[in-house]
Amino acid sequence: MDRIFGIDLGTTNSLIAVMENGEPRVLADLETGRTLLPSVVAIAPDGGVAVGDAAIALETEAQRSSVVIRSVKRYMGLGGGELGAEERRRYQFADLSGPVVRFKVGDRVHTPPQISAEILRALKRRAEAAFGGERVERAVVTVPAYFNDAQRQATKDAGRLAGLEVVRLVNEPTAASLAYGLNQLTDGYVAVYDFGGGTFDISILNIKGGVFEVIATNGDTHLGGDDLDQAIVAEVLAGLPEEARPDRELWSRARTAAEAAKQRLTVAESAEIRLATGAGVIERTLSRADFERLAAPIVERTIECCRRALADAQLAPAAIDAVVLVGGSTRSPIVRRRVAEVFGREPFCTIDPDEVVALGAAVQGGVLTGARSDLLLLDVAPLSLGIETMGGLMERLIHRNSAIPTSVTGGFTTAVDNQTHVDVHVLQGEREMARDCRSLARFKLGPIEPGPAGIPRIEVTFLIDANGILNVTARDQRTGREHSVDVKPSYGLSDEEIERMLEESIDLGEQDLEERLLIAARNDADQILAALAKQLGEYGDLVDAGERRRMAEAAERLETARSGTDRELIARLVEELNEASTPFAHRIMDRAIGEALKRKSVDEFS
Ligand code: ADP
Ligand code: MG
C-alpha cells in the first residue's frame, strides 16, 4: 500500500494518523491504547534508548544513569550559540561552539535530529504494528509556522534518520484547518489558536475557492501549559520555609501534581494537591477560581499575540469567520472563554485538540497520494527575505507573510565600474540594515562581463518550495552565467530570535527608516560626485573656467554635507549640483551622439 502517514511531532506529545476509507484516524499504541506519545527520549550511556512513558519512568527513577530529554523540538536546527539560558541549563552539551547542538550522554553525543528520530521511529513502529507489519515509509510531518529553514531541515533530517521519507512539511495550523475540512467553507478567514505544552501559536488563514493561505502568524515559543503548571507550583510551594528549599526531585513531583490538578479543574470545580516535602506534607485544595486567577495573566499573553496577528493581517476580530482550537491547553475553560470573548464567536473544538494536527497531516498525506485532489495548500514565509545592496541596505524580495510556495525575481546591478564579480548576500529579517538582519548565505557570482557601474544586469531569483526551503539563484544576463544555492544554514535561528527580530523591527522601525533614507541620500551624492569627476576627466574641454568653478564649489558643498547626517541637506545639494552640471551633461550627450553618428556612417560606408 502506498499510504502516506501524518505525524504531529510535538514539543510535548507526538502522534501518528492515516487516512482510511476517506477519513483520517489516529493510531493508538496496541498495548496501552494511548494515542499520545510523550515526546520524551531517555538515552542510556551505552546508547540504549527509551521513548515516551518508558522514558518518563526512567526520569523519576532514583538513581538514574540515563539522560532524559524533553522538548527536543526546542533544540532542532539550532547552533550552540543560539540556545536560550533555560535550554542551555537543562542538559549537558558537547562543545557549544559548534554549528549544531549535541547532547552529551556519557561519552557519546546525540544531535537533536537523532533524538527526534527516536520519537519518529517509535511512531513508525506503532503504525507498522497497526497494519500487521506493513512497511511504513512515507509521512507528512507538521512543523510550527514559525520554523525557519534550519529547523525545517532538521525535521526532515530526523525523518531520514528514522527511515521515513518526509514527503511534505506542513504548518501545524494549516493541518488543523484541514482536519476540520474548512476548505469546504465558503471563502473566509480562519484563526487557529494553538496552546500546547510549551508553546503558543496563533495563525490567521484565508480560504479562497478551497485554497488555504496563511496570511499572518504570531506566538510565543515559551508560553504553554507548562507555565500554568509552574504557576500552580509556585502558589503551592510559596509557604515553604527557607530551610526546606525545594530540590529538583520535589520540583518534579510538584509539577506532576500541579498538572494533574490543572487537568482535573478542566472538568471539576476543585482539585486536591498533596505533596510530601522536607517540611511536612502540603495539602491544598485549589478551586477553579483559584486556578483561573493564576492562569489569567498567562492566558492574556496569548490574547496579546492574537491581537498582533490580527493587526498583521489587518483584520478586526469580527472579520474572522471561524476559530479553531488546537493543543491540550485549550481544554481549560478559561482559555475557551477568553478566545470566544476576543473573537466574538464560539471556537471549533469538536475534534480532540490533541489530535487535530495529526489528523490534518493524514488528510494532507491523502491529498499527496492522490486520494484527495480537491485541496491545495499554501503557507506563509514568516520573515522577509532579501539581499544586501549598496550602502548595506536590506532589499526585500519576499515579504514577511507572503504565501509560499513562491518565486520572486529582482533586477540588480553593480556599484563600481568594471566589477568582475558580484557578492550576493542573502538576508532574512525585518530591519532596514543588512547588519541587523540574519545572514543566511553569501556567494560570489562571476566572472561577469565588466562594464560601467550600473550597467550589468544581475537577476536574482528567490524560490521558496512547498516545504518552506529557500533556493537563491543569481544570473548575469549578459553572459548567462548563474550561481545557485539551496539555503540550508548550518545553524538555525531560534524562535526567540525571530520574535526579537520582529519586535525590534516594530520598535526601531522609525529609526531604521531614517537611517535608510540617510544612506540612500549618501548613495545619490556618491553617484553624482563620481559621475561628475569622470565626465570632467573625459570631456574637460566642454566646460569653461566659470562653469568649472561653479560645479567644483557645488561639489565641495555636497562632499562636506555628505559626511554629516543631515539627509535633507544632502538631498538639496545633490539637486544643486545636478542643476549646475546639467548644461555640461547636455553637451556631453550632444557630442556622444555626434560621435556615434559619425561611427555609424563610417561603418555603413566602409
Ligand atoms: P504540544 O503541542 O506542545 O506537544 P499538546 O498539544 O500535547 O502540546 O498539549 C500539552 C499540554 O496540554 C500540557 O501542558 C497538558 O497539561 C495540557 N493538557 C492536556 N489535557 C488537559 C486538560 N484536560 N486540561 C488542561 N490542560 C490539559
Ligand atoms: Mg502541538
PDB file of C-alpha atoms in Angstrom, residues 302-506:
ATOM      1  CA  THR A 302      -1.806  34.539  24.290  1.00  0.00           C
ATOM      2  CA  ILE A 303      -4.520  37.111  23.654  1.00  0.00           C
ATOM      3  CA  GLU A 304      -1.852  39.758  23.058  1.00  0.00           C
ATOM      4  CA  CYS A 305      -0.308  37.526  20.378  1.00  0.00           C
ATOM      5  CA  CYS A 306      -3.764  37.160  18.799  1.00  0.00           C
ATOM      6  CA  ARG A 307      -4.125  40.932  18.649  1.00  0.00           C
ATOM      7  CA  ARG A 308      -0.730  41.259  16.962  1.00  0.00           C
ATOM      8  CA  ALA A 309      -1.578  38.589  14.386  1.00  0.00           C
ATOM      9  CA  LEU A 310      -4.893  40.317  13.625  1.00  0.00           C
ATOM     10  CA  ALA A 311      -3.066  43.623  13.252  1.00  0.00           C
ATOM     11  CA  ASP A 312      -0.565  41.993  10.873  1.00  0.00           C
ATOM     12  CA  ALA A 313      -3.419  40.573   8.835  1.00  0.00           C
ATOM     13  CA  GLN A 314      -5.188  43.939   9.014  1.00  0.00           C
ATOM     14  CA  LEU A 315      -8.342  42.290  10.237  1.00  0.00           C
ATOM     15  CA  ALA A 316     -10.741  43.097  13.034  1.00  0.00           C
ATOM     16  CA  PRO A 317     -11.720  40.167  15.288  1.00  0.00           C
ATOM     17  CA  ALA A 318     -15.217  40.334  13.806  1.00  0.00           C
ATOM     18  CA  ALA A 319     -13.793  39.603  10.343  1.00  0.00           C
ATOM     19  CA  ILE A 320     -12.765  36.103  11.463  1.00  0.00           C
ATOM     20  CA  ASP A 321     -15.307  33.536  10.294  1.00  0.00           C
ATOM     21  CA  ALA A 322     -14.077  30.526  12.243  1.00  0.00           C
ATOM     22  CA  VAL A 323     -11.773  29.975  15.210  1.00  0.00           C
ATOM     23  CA  VAL A 324     -10.100  26.572  15.633  1.00  0.00           C
ATOM     24  CA  LEU A 325      -8.722  25.357  18.957  1.00  0.00           C
ATOM     25  CA  VAL A 326      -5.577  23.234  18.939  1.00  0.00           C
ATOM     26  CA  GLY A 327      -3.380  21.911  21.751  1.00  0.00           C
ATOM     27  CA  GLY A 328      -4.132  20.292  25.080  1.00  0.00           C
ATOM     28  CA  SER A 329      -4.164  23.587  26.977  1.00  0.00           C
ATOM     29  CA  THR A 330      -7.235  24.784  25.070  1.00  0.00           C
ATOM     30  CA  ARG A 331      -9.235  22.305  27.147  1.00  0.00           C
ATOM     31  CA  SER A 332      -9.132  24.663  30.137  1.00  0.00           C
ATOM     32  CA  PRO A 333     -12.469  26.533  30.308  1.00  0.00           C
ATOM     33  CA  ILE A 334     -10.772  29.884  30.917  1.00  0.00           C
ATOM     34  CA  VAL A 335      -8.945  29.562  27.597  1.00  0.00           C
ATOM     35  CA  ARG A 336     -12.091  28.752  25.650  1.00  0.00           C
ATOM     36  CA  ARG A 337     -13.954  31.586  27.323  1.00  0.00           C
ATOM     37  CA  ARG A 338     -11.307  34.214  26.579  1.00  0.00           C
ATOM     38  CA  VAL A 339     -10.894  33.097  22.982  1.00  0.00           C
ATOM     39  CA  ALA A 340     -14.661  33.206  22.469  1.00  0.00           C
ATOM     40  CA  GLU A 341     -14.783  36.707  24.012  1.00  0.00           C
ATOM     41  CA  VAL A 342     -11.955  38.106  21.950  1.00  0.00           C
ATOM     42  CA  PHE A 343     -13.163  36.761  18.623  1.00  0.00           C
ATOM     43  CA  GLY A 344     -16.812  37.211  19.432  1.00  0.00           C
ATOM     44  CA  ARG A 345     -17.743  33.661  18.453  1.00  0.00           C
ATOM     45  CA  GLU A 346     -17.664  30.104  19.767  1.00  0.00           C
ATOM     46  CA  PRO A 347     -14.491  28.327  18.645  1.00  0.00           C
ATOM     47  CA  PHE A 348     -14.425  24.979  16.804  1.00  0.00           C
ATOM     48  CA  CYS A 349     -13.489  22.334  19.341  1.00  0.00           C
ATOM     49  CA  THR A 350     -15.353  19.200  18.337  1.00  0.00           C
ATOM     50  CA  ILE A 351     -12.168  17.431  17.239  1.00  0.00           C
ATOM     51  CA  ASP A 352      -9.826  16.456  20.075  1.00  0.00           C
ATOM     52  CA  PRO A 353      -7.385  19.386  20.299  1.00  0.00           C
ATOM     53  CA  ASP A 354      -4.514  16.942  20.892  1.00  0.00           C
ATOM     54  CA  GLU A 355      -5.259  15.003  17.733  1.00  0.00           C
ATOM     55  CA  VAL A 356      -6.407  17.627  15.295  1.00  0.00           C
ATOM     56  CA  VAL A 357      -2.959  18.418  13.864  1.00  0.00           C
ATOM     57  CA  ALA A 358      -2.056  14.763  13.259  1.00  0.00           C
ATOM     58  CA  LEU A 359      -5.466  14.175  11.646  1.00  0.00           C
ATOM     59  CA  GLY A 360      -4.894  17.115   9.321  1.00  0.00           C
ATOM     60  CA  ALA A 361      -1.430  15.810   8.433  1.00  0.00           C
ATOM     61  CA  ALA A 362      -3.042  12.498   7.480  1.00  0.00           C
ATOM     62  CA  VAL A 363      -5.550  14.356   5.287  1.00  0.00           C
ATOM     63  CA  GLN A 364      -2.638  16.081   3.572  1.00  0.00           C
ATOM     64  CA  GLY A 365      -0.987  12.657   3.170  1.00  0.00           C
ATOM     65  CA  GLY A 366      -4.183  11.530   1.466  1.00  0.00           C
ATOM     66  CA  VAL A 367      -4.045  14.544  -0.825  1.00  0.00           C
ATOM     67  CA  LEU A 368      -0.500  13.633  -1.803  1.00  0.00           C
ATOM     68  CA  THR A 369      -1.305  10.012  -2.553  1.00  0.00           C
ATOM     69  CA  GLY A 370      -3.988  11.322  -4.878  1.00  0.00           C
ATOM     70  CA  ALA A 371      -6.837  10.180  -2.658  1.00  0.00           C
ATOM     71  CA  ARG A 372      -7.977  13.794  -2.375  1.00  0.00           C
ATOM     72  CA  SER A 373      -7.323  16.181  -5.207  1.00  0.00           C
ATOM     73  CA  ASP A 374      -9.621  18.934  -4.041  1.00  0.00           C
ATOM     74  CA  LEU A 375      -7.083  20.644  -1.847  1.00  0.00           C
ATOM     75  CA  LEU A 376      -4.085  22.772  -2.463  1.00  0.00           C
ATOM     76  CA  LEU A 377      -2.103  24.149   0.405  1.00  0.00           C
ATOM     77  CA  LEU A 378      -0.476  27.484   0.667  1.00  0.00           C
ATOM     78  CA  ASP A 379       1.655  28.522   3.571  1.00  0.00           C
ATOM     79  CA  VAL A 380       3.432  31.678   4.542  1.00  0.00           C
ATOM     80  CA  ALA A 381       7.007  32.937   4.862  1.00  0.00           C
ATOM     81  CA  PRO A 382       7.380  34.001   8.497  1.00  0.00           C
ATOM     82  CA  LEU A 383      10.164  36.557   7.880  1.00  0.00           C
ATOM     83  CA  SER A 384      11.131  38.695   4.915  1.00  0.00           C
ATOM     84  CA  LEU A 385      13.931  37.505   2.643  1.00  0.00           C
ATOM     85  CA  GLY A 386      16.180  39.664   0.533  1.00  0.00           C
ATOM     86  CA  ILE A 387      19.718  40.620  -0.381  1.00  0.00           C
ATOM     87  CA  GLU A 388      22.193  43.251   0.691  1.00  0.00           C
ATOM     88  CA  THR A 389      22.510  46.210  -1.675  1.00  0.00           C
ATOM     89  CA  MET A 390      24.625  49.356  -1.851  1.00  0.00           C
ATOM     90  CA  GLY A 391      25.323  51.011   1.460  1.00  0.00           C
ATOM     91  CA  GLY A 392      24.482  47.912   3.478  1.00  0.00           C
ATOM     92  CA  LEU A 393      20.748  48.135   2.888  1.00  0.00           C
ATOM     93  CA  MET A 394      18.442  45.133   3.009  1.00  0.00           C
ATOM     94  CA  GLU A 395      16.417  44.915  -0.193  1.00  0.00           C
ATOM     95  CA  ARG A 396      13.411  42.650   0.311  1.00  0.00           C
ATOM     96  CA  LEU A 397      12.407  40.224  -2.406  1.00  0.00           C
ATOM     97  CA  ILE A 398       9.955  38.115  -0.461  1.00  0.00           C
ATOM     98  CA  HIS A 399       7.954  39.945   2.143  1.00  0.00           C
ATOM     99  CA  ARG A 400       7.002  38.562   5.512  1.00  0.00           C
ATOM    100  CA  ASN A 401       3.749  36.629   5.488  1.00  0.00           C
ATOM    101  CA  SER A 402       3.870  36.099   1.708  1.00  0.00           C
ATOM    102  CA  ALA A 403       2.192  32.918   0.574  1.00  0.00           C
ATOM    103  CA  ILE A 404       4.523  30.039  -0.302  1.00  0.00           C
ATOM    104  CA  PRO A 405       5.495  28.273  -2.495  1.00  0.00           C
ATOM    105  CA  THR A 406       6.576  31.418  -4.253  1.00  0.00           C
ATOM    106  CA  SER A 407       9.221  32.695  -6.582  1.00  0.00           C
ATOM    107  CA  VAL A 408      10.268  36.338  -6.890  1.00  0.00           C
ATOM    108  CA  THR A 409      12.887  37.812  -9.221  1.00  0.00           C
ATOM    109  CA  GLY A 410      14.557  41.167  -8.789  1.00  0.00           C
ATOM    110  CA  GLY A 411      16.959  43.082 -11.033  1.00  0.00           C
ATOM    111  CA  PHE A 412      20.228  44.330  -9.583  1.00  0.00           C
ATOM    112  CA  THR A 413      23.367  45.939 -10.911  1.00  0.00           C
ATOM    113  CA  THR A 414      26.954  46.772  -9.943  1.00  0.00           C
ATOM    114  CA  ALA A 415      28.065  49.622  -7.697  1.00  0.00           C
ATOM    115  CA  VAL A 416      31.586  50.075  -9.070  1.00  0.00           C
ATOM    116  CA  ASP A 417      32.979  50.309 -12.632  1.00  0.00           C
ATOM    117  CA  ASN A 418      34.372  47.145 -14.176  1.00  0.00           C
ATOM    118  CA  GLN A 419      33.328  44.815 -11.424  1.00  0.00           C
ATOM    119  CA  THR A 420      34.185  41.235 -12.392  1.00  0.00           C
ATOM    120  CA  HIS A 421      32.232  39.590  -9.576  1.00  0.00           C
ATOM    121  CA  VAL A 422      29.200  40.418  -7.557  1.00  0.00           C
ATOM    122  CA  ASP A 423      28.690  39.335  -3.968  1.00  0.00           C
ATOM    123  CA  VAL A 424      25.232  38.053  -3.261  1.00  0.00           C
ATOM    124  CA  HIS A 425      24.425  38.208   0.431  1.00  0.00           C
ATOM    125  CA  VAL A 426      21.129  36.533   1.303  1.00  0.00           C
ATOM    126  CA  LEU A 427      19.348  38.004   4.327  1.00  0.00           C
ATOM    127  CA  GLN A 428      16.331  37.290   6.477  1.00  0.00           C
ATOM    128  CA  GLY A 429      14.625  39.784   8.771  1.00  0.00           C
ATOM    129  CA  GLU A 430      12.526  42.888   9.103  1.00  0.00           C
ATOM    130  CA  ARG A 431      15.194  45.525   9.712  1.00  0.00           C
ATOM    131  CA  GLU A 432      16.319  48.048   7.108  1.00  0.00           C
ATOM    132  CA  MET A 433      20.049  47.489   7.521  1.00  0.00           C
ATOM    133  CA  ALA A 434      21.726  44.285   6.387  1.00  0.00           C
ATOM    134  CA  ARG A 435      23.826  44.137   9.521  1.00  0.00           C
ATOM    135  CA  ASP A 436      20.675  43.933  11.651  1.00  0.00           C
ATOM    136  CA  CYS A 437      19.235  41.071   9.640  1.00  0.00           C
ATOM    137  CA  ARG A 438      20.237  37.454   9.785  1.00  0.00           C
ATOM    138  CA  SER A 439      22.791  36.326   7.232  1.00  0.00           C
ATOM    139  CA  LEU A 440      21.561  33.150   5.551  1.00  0.00           C
ATOM    140  CA  ALA A 441      24.130  32.690   2.818  1.00  0.00           C
ATOM    141  CA  ARG A 442      26.763  34.520   0.843  1.00  0.00           C
ATOM    142  CA  PHE A 443      28.126  33.671  -2.579  1.00  0.00           C
ATOM    143  CA  LYS A 444      30.021  35.208  -5.472  1.00  0.00           C
ATOM    144  CA  LEU A 445      28.643  35.354  -8.975  1.00  0.00           C
ATOM    145  CA  GLY A 446      31.217  35.708 -11.682  1.00  0.00           C
ATOM    146  CA  PRO A 447      33.090  36.363 -13.707  1.00  0.00           C
ATOM    147  CA  ILE A 448      30.553  38.769 -15.096  1.00  0.00           C
ATOM    148  CA  GLU A 449      31.203  40.903 -18.138  1.00  0.00           C
ATOM    149  CA  PRO A 450      32.842  44.060 -16.815  1.00  0.00           C
ATOM    150  CA  GLY A 451      31.098  47.337 -17.553  1.00  0.00           C
ATOM    151  CA  PRO A 452      30.451  50.749 -16.087  1.00  0.00           C
ATOM    152  CA  ALA A 453      28.741  50.773 -12.697  1.00  0.00           C
ATOM    153  CA  GLY A 454      25.001  50.423 -13.083  1.00  0.00           C
ATOM    154  CA  ILE A 455      25.128  48.751 -16.490  1.00  0.00           C
ATOM    155  CA  PRO A 456      25.433  44.985 -15.855  1.00  0.00           C
ATOM    156  CA  ARG A 457      22.086  43.323 -15.232  1.00  0.00           C
ATOM    157  CA  ILE A 458      22.072  40.721 -12.477  1.00  0.00           C
ATOM    158  CA  GLU A 459      18.865  38.853 -11.955  1.00  0.00           C
ATOM    159  CA  VAL A 460      18.323  37.370  -8.523  1.00  0.00           C
ATOM    160  CA  THR A 461      15.559  34.825  -8.023  1.00  0.00           C
ATOM    161  CA  PHE A 462      14.305  33.647  -4.649  1.00  0.00           C
ATOM    162  CA  LEU A 463      12.293  30.479  -4.706  1.00  0.00           C
ATOM    163  CA  ILE A 464      10.646  29.007  -1.613  1.00  0.00           C
ATOM    164  CA  ASP A 465       9.352  25.495  -2.165  1.00  0.00           C
ATOM    165  CA  ALA A 466       6.317  23.910  -0.564  1.00  0.00           C
ATOM    166  CA  ASN A 467       8.425  22.873   2.442  1.00  0.00           C
ATOM    167  CA  GLY A 468       9.462  26.444   3.092  1.00  0.00           C
ATOM    168  CA  ILE A 469      13.053  25.830   1.983  1.00  0.00           C
ATOM    169  CA  LEU A 470      14.771  28.635   0.098  1.00  0.00           C
ATOM    170  CA  ASN A 471      16.748  28.443  -3.132  1.00  0.00           C
ATOM    171  CA  VAL A 472      18.537  31.540  -4.425  1.00  0.00           C
ATOM    172  CA  THR A 473      19.801  31.936  -7.993  1.00  0.00           C
ATOM    173  CA  ALA A 474      21.780  34.879  -9.359  1.00  0.00           C
ATOM    174  CA  ARG A 475      22.187  35.247 -13.102  1.00  0.00           C
ATOM    175  CA  ASP A 476      24.291  37.620 -15.168  1.00  0.00           C
ATOM    176  CA  GLN A 477      22.028  38.439 -18.078  1.00  0.00           C
ATOM    177  CA  ARG A 478      24.888  39.274 -20.416  1.00  0.00           C
ATOM    178  CA  THR A 479      26.895  36.056 -20.029  1.00  0.00           C
ATOM    179  CA  GLY A 480      24.019  33.884 -18.887  1.00  0.00           C
ATOM    180  CA  ARG A 481      26.285  32.683 -16.123  1.00  0.00           C
ATOM    181  CA  GLU A 482      24.433  31.738 -12.993  1.00  0.00           C
ATOM    182  CA  HIS A 483      25.043  30.547  -9.494  1.00  0.00           C
ATOM    183  CA  SER A 484      22.514  28.939  -7.245  1.00  0.00           C
ATOM    184  CA  VAL A 485      22.412  27.921  -3.596  1.00  0.00           C
ATOM    185  CA  ASP A 486      19.965  25.972  -1.525  1.00  0.00           C
ATOM    186  CA  VAL A 487      19.894  27.877   1.692  1.00  0.00           C
ATOM    187  CA  LYS A 488      20.475  25.220   4.280  1.00  0.00           C
ATOM    188  CA  PRO A 489      22.117  27.172   7.020  1.00  0.00           C
ATOM    189  CA  SER A 490      24.423  25.045   9.105  1.00  0.00           C
ATOM    190  CA  TYR A 491      22.934  26.551  12.179  1.00  0.00           C
ATOM    191  CA  GLY A 492      19.483  27.914  12.747  1.00  0.00           C
ATOM    192  CA  LEU A 493      17.741  30.872  14.183  1.00  0.00           C
ATOM    193  CA  SER A 494      15.849  30.338  17.395  1.00  0.00           C
ATOM    194  CA  ASP A 495      12.201  31.238  17.568  1.00  0.00           C
ATOM    195  CA  GLU A 496      13.028  33.773  20.242  1.00  0.00           C
ATOM    196  CA  GLU A 497      15.360  35.374  17.788  1.00  0.00           C
ATOM    197  CA  ILE A 498      12.658  35.548  15.169  1.00  0.00           C
ATOM    198  CA  GLU A 499      10.434  37.182  17.740  1.00  0.00           C
ATOM    199  CA  ARG A 500      13.123  39.558  18.847  1.00  0.00           C
ATOM    200  CA  MET A 501      13.791  40.474  15.244  1.00  0.00           C
ATOM    201  CA  LEU A 502      10.112  41.155  14.716  1.00  0.00           C
ATOM    202  CA  GLU A 503       9.801  43.148  17.911  1.00  0.00           C
ATOM    203  CA  GLU A 504      12.889  45.179  17.126  1.00  0.00           C
ATOM    204  CA  SER A 505      11.587  45.986  13.702  1.00  0.00           C
ATOM    205  CA  ILE A 506       8.445  47.369  15.284  1.00  0.00           C
TER     206      ILE A 506
END
